[in-house]
Short mmCIF file of C-alpha atoms and ligand atoms in Angstrom, two decimals:
data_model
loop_
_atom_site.label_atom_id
_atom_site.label_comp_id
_atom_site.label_asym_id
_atom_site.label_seq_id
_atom_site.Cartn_x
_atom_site.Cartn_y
_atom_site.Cartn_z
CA UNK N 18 9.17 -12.75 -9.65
CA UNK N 19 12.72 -14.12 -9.79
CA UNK N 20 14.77 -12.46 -7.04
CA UNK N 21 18.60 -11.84 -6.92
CA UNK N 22 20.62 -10.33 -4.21
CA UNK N 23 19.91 -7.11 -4.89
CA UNK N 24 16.17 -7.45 -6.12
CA UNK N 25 14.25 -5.58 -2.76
CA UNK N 26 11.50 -8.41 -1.26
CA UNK N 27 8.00 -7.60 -2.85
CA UNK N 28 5.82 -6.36 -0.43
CA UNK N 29 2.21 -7.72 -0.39
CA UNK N 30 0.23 -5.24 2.09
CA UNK N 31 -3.24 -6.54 2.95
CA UNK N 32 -5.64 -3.40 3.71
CA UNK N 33 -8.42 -4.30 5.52
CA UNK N 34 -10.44 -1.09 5.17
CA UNK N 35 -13.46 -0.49 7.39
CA UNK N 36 -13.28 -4.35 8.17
CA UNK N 37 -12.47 -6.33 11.02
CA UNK N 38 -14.07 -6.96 14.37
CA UNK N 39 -11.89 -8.70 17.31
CA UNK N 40 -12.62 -11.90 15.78
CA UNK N 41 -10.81 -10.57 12.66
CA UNK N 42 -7.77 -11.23 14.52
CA UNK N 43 -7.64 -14.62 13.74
CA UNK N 44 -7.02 -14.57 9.84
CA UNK N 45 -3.80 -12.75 10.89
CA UNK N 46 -2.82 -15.03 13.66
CA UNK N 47 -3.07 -17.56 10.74
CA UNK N 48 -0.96 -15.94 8.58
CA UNK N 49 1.47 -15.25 10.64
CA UNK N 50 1.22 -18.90 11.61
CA UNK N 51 1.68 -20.13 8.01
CA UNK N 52 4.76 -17.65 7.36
CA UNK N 53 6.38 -18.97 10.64
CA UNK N 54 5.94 -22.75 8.94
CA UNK N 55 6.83 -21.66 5.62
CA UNK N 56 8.66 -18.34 5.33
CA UNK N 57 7.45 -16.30 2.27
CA UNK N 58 10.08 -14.83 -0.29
CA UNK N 59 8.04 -11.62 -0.11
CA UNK N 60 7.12 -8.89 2.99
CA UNK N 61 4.16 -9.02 4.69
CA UNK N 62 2.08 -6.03 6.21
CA UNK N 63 -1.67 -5.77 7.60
CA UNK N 64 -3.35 -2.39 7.68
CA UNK N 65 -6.48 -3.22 9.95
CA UNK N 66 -9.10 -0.62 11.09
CA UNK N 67 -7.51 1.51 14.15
CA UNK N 68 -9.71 0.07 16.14
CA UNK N 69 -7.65 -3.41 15.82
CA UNK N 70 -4.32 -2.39 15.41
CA UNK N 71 -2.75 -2.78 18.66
CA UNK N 72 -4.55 -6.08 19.34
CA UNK N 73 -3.28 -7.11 15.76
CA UNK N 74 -0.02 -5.78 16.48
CA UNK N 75 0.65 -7.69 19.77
CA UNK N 76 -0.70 -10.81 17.91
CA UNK N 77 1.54 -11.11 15.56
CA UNK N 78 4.40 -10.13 17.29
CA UNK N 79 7.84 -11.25 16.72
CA UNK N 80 6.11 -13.38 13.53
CA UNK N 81 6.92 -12.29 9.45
CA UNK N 82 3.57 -10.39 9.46
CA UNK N 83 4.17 -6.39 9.85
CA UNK N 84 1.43 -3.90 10.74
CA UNK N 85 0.26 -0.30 9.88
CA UNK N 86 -2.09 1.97 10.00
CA UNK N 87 -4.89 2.50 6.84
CA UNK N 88 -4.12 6.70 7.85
CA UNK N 89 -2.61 9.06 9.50
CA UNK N 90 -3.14 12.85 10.13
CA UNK N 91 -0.63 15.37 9.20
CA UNK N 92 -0.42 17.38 12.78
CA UNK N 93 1.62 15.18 15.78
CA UNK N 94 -1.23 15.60 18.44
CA UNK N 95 -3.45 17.88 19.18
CA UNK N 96 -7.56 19.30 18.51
CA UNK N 97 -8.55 16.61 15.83
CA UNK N 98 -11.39 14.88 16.85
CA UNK N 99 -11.40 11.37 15.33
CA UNK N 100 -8.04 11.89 13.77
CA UNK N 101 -5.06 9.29 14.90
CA UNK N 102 -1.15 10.12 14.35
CA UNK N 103 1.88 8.78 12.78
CA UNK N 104 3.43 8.49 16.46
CA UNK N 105 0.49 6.80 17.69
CA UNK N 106 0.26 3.95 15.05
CA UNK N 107 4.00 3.90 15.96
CA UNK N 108 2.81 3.29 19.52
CA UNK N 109 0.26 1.15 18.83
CA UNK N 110 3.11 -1.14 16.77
CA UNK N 111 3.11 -0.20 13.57
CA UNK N 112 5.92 0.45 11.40
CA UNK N 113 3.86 1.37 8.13
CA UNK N 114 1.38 3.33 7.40
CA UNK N 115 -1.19 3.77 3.94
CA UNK N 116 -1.39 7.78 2.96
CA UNK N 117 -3.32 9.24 0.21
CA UNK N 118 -5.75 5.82 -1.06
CA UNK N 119 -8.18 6.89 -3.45
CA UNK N 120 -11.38 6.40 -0.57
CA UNK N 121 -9.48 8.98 1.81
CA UNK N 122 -9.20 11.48 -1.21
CA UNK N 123 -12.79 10.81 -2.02
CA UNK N 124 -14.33 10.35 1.00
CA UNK N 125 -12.30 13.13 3.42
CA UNK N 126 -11.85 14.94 0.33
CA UNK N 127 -7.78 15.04 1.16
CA UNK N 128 -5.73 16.86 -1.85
CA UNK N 129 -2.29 15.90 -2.94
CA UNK N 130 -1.04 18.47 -0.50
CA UNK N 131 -2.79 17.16 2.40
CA UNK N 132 -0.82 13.66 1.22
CA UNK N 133 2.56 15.00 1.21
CA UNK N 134 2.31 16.68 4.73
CA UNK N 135 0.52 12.96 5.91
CA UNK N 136 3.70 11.80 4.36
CA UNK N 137 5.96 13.67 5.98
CA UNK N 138 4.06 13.12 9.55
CA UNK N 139 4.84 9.40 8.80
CA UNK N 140 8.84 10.13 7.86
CA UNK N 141 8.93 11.87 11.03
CA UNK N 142 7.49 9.29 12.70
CA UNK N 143 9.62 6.64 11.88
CA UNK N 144 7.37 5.12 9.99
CA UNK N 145 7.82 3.57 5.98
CA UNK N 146 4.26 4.76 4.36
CA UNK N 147 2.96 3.46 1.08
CA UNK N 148 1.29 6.52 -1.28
CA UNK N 149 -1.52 5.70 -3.61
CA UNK N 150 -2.64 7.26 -7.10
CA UNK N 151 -4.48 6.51 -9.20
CA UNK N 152 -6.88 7.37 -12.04
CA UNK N 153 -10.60 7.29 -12.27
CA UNK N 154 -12.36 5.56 -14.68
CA UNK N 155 -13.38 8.70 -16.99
CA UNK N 156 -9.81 9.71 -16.65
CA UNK N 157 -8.30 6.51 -18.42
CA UNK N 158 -11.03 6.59 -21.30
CA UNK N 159 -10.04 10.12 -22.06
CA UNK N 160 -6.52 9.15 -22.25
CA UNK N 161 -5.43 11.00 -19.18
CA UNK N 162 -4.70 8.50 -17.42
CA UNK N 163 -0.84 8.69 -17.02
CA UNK N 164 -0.25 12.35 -17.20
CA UNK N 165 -2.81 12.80 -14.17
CA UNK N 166 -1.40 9.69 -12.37
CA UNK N 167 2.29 10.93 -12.75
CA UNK N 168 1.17 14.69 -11.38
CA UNK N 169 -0.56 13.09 -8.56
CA UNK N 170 2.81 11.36 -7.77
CA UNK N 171 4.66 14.41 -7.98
CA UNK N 172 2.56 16.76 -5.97
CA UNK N 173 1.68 14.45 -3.38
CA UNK N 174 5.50 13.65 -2.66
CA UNK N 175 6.92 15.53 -0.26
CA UNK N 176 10.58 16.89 -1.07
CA UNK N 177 11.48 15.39 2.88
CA UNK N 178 10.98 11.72 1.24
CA UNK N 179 14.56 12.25 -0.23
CA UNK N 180 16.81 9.35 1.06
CA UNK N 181 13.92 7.48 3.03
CA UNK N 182 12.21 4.52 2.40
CA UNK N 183 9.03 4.83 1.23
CA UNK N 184 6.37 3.03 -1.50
CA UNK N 185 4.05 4.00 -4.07
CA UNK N 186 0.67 1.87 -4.73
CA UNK N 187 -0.65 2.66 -8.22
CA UNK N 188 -4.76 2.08 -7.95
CA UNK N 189 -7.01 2.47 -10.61
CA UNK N 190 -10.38 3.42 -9.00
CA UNK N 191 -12.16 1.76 -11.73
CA UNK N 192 -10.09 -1.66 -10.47
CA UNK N 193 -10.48 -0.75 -6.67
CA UNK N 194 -13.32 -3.84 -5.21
CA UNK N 195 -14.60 -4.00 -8.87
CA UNK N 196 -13.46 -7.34 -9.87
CA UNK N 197 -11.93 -5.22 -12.94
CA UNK N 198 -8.45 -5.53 -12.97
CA UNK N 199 -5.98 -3.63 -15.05
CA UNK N 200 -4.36 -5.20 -17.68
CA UNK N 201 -1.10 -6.02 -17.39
CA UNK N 202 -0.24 -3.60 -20.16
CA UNK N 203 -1.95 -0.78 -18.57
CA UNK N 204 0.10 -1.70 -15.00
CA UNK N 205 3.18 -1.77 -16.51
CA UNK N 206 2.72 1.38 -18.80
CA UNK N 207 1.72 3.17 -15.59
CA UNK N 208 4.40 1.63 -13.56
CA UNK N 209 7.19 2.83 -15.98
CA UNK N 210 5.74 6.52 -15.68
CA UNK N 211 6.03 6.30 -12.18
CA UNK N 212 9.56 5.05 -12.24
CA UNK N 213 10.42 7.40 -14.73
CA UNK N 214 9.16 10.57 -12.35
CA UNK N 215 10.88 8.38 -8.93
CA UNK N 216 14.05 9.33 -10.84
CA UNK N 217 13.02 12.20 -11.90
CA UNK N 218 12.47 13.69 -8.73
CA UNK N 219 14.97 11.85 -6.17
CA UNK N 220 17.65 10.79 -8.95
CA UNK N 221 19.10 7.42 -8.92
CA UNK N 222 17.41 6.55 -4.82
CA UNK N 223 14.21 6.68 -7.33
CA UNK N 224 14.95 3.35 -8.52
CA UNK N 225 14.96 1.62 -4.69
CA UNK N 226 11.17 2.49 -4.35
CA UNK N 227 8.71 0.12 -4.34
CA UNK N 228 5.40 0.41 -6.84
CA UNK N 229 2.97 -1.74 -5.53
CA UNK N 230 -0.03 -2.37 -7.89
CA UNK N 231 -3.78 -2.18 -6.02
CA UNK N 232 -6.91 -2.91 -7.32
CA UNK N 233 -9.30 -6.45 -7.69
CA UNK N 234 -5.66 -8.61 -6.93
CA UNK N 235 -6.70 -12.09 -5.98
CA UNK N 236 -5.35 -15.36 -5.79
CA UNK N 237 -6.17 -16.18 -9.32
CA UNK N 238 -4.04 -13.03 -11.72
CA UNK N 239 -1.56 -12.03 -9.03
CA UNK N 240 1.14 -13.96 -10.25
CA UNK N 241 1.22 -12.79 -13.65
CA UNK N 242 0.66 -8.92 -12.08
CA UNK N 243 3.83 -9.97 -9.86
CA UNK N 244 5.63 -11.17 -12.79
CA UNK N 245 5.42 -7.83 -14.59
CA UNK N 246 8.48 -5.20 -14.77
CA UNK N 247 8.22 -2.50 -11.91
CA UNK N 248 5.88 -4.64 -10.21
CA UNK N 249 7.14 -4.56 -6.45
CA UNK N 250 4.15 -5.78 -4.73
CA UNK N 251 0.39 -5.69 -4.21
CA UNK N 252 -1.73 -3.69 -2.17
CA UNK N 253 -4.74 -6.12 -1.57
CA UNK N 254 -8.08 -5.04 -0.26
CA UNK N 255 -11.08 -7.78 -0.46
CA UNK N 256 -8.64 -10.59 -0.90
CA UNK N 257 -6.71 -9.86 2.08
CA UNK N 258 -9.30 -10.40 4.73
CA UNK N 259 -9.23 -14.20 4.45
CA UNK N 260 -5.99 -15.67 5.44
CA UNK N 261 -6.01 -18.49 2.85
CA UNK N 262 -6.72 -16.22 0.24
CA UNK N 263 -4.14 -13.95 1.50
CA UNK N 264 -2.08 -16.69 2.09
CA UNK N 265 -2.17 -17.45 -1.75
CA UNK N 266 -1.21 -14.32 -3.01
CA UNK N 267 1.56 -14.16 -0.61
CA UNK N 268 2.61 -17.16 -2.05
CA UNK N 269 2.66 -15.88 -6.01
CA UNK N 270 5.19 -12.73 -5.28
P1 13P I 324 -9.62 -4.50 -3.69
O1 13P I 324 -8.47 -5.47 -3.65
O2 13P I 324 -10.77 -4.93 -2.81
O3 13P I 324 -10.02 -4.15 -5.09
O4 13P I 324 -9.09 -3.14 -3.01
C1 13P I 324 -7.93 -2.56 -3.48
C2 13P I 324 -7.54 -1.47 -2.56
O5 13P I 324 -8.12 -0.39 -2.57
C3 13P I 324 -6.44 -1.73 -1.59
O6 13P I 324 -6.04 -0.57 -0.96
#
């Protein structure tokens, strides 16, 4: 990516999913190392399990490497058993969170509308979250594939988001820990449509947000994903458990 004063910093976010014991903690300490020796022209976050997060947290403090959390539930406190907050990621020392990934909406069978009241937990919060869509596989060969992705934007958007800061990941399922990556024609199709409904939706503030593309990104194609238009960062799942791997994508945005 060639950056210019007002060209925003890609943001490469490294989600560890249900990953990571203590000794975890190391790859990050490493990265945050190598950022401190080289700085990197792009943002750095690490979504660990929430079982790490405030180790993780205090570890890289006061280093380039930022911290989330891979969730949060839509309520401040209260009779969730299992559930963890926007405020208490905050607490923990995060400043991001993920809302809405493909496994939560499959797995905890959340809805678009349970994502846009998760988003506006994290707004409230103080924290910057990063919403995912995506199409499945069946989707895309039906040709579906954008008009589902765009209305899975737009419902799962909450109208609070006006004026924050917030991201969008775009994550084919059929890419997500496949080794199948989307082409770069399919990323950047999909990437316009989002852009396209940003502005549609929030006006000319839709053109600051960040569309991060997820899905099989590793060392080897994410420069030329990087590269493409709309691209404004990766959301990297395998690849960002090692630090040198991590490292390298880092290194491509
Ligand atoms: P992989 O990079 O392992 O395909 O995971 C992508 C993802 O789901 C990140 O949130």
């Amino acid at each position: 990516m060639t950056l210019t004063n007002t060209t925003p910093r890609p943001l490469i976010a490294g989600n560890w999913k249900m990953n990571g014991l203590s000794a975890a903690l190391d790859e990050a300490r490493a990265v945050a190392a190598e950022l401190d020796r080289q700085p990197a022209a792009a943002r750095v976050a690490i979504f660990p399990p929430a079982t790490l997060l405030h180790r993780l947290a205090e570890a890289v403090e006061g280093s380039f490497v930022l911290t989330g959390g891979q969730d949060c539930h839509d309520k401040r406190s209260g009779a969730h058993t299992g559930d963890i907050s926007a405020e208490m990621i905050a607490d923990a020392g995060g400043t991001l969170v993920i809302v809405g990934h493909s496994e939560r909406r499959t797995d905890h069978g959340e809805t678009c509308q349970h994502v846009a009241a998760k988003t506006e937990a994290a707004i409230a919060a103080g924290l910057e979250p990063i919403i995912c869509v995506g199409e499945s596989l069946a989707q895309r060969e039906a040709g579906e594939a954008v008009a589902f992705v765009v209305g899975q934007l737009r419902n799962s958007l909450p109208v609070s988001l006006a004026g924050k800061t917030f991201n969008v990941a775009y994550e084919p399922l059929w890419a997500i820990g496949t080794g199948h990556v989307a082409s770069v024609d399919n990323i950047v199709e999909m990437h316009a449509a989002i852009r396209a409904e940003l502005i549609a939706l929030f006006g000319e503030d839709g053109r600051a947000v960040q569309i991060l593309y997820g899905g099989s990104v590793k060392p080897e194609n994410a420069r030329e994903i990087l590269a493409a238009p709309e691209v404004g960062g990766a959301l990297v799942g395998g690849a960002s458990l090692k630090a040198k791997d991590f490292l390298a994508i880092i290194e491509a945005a």
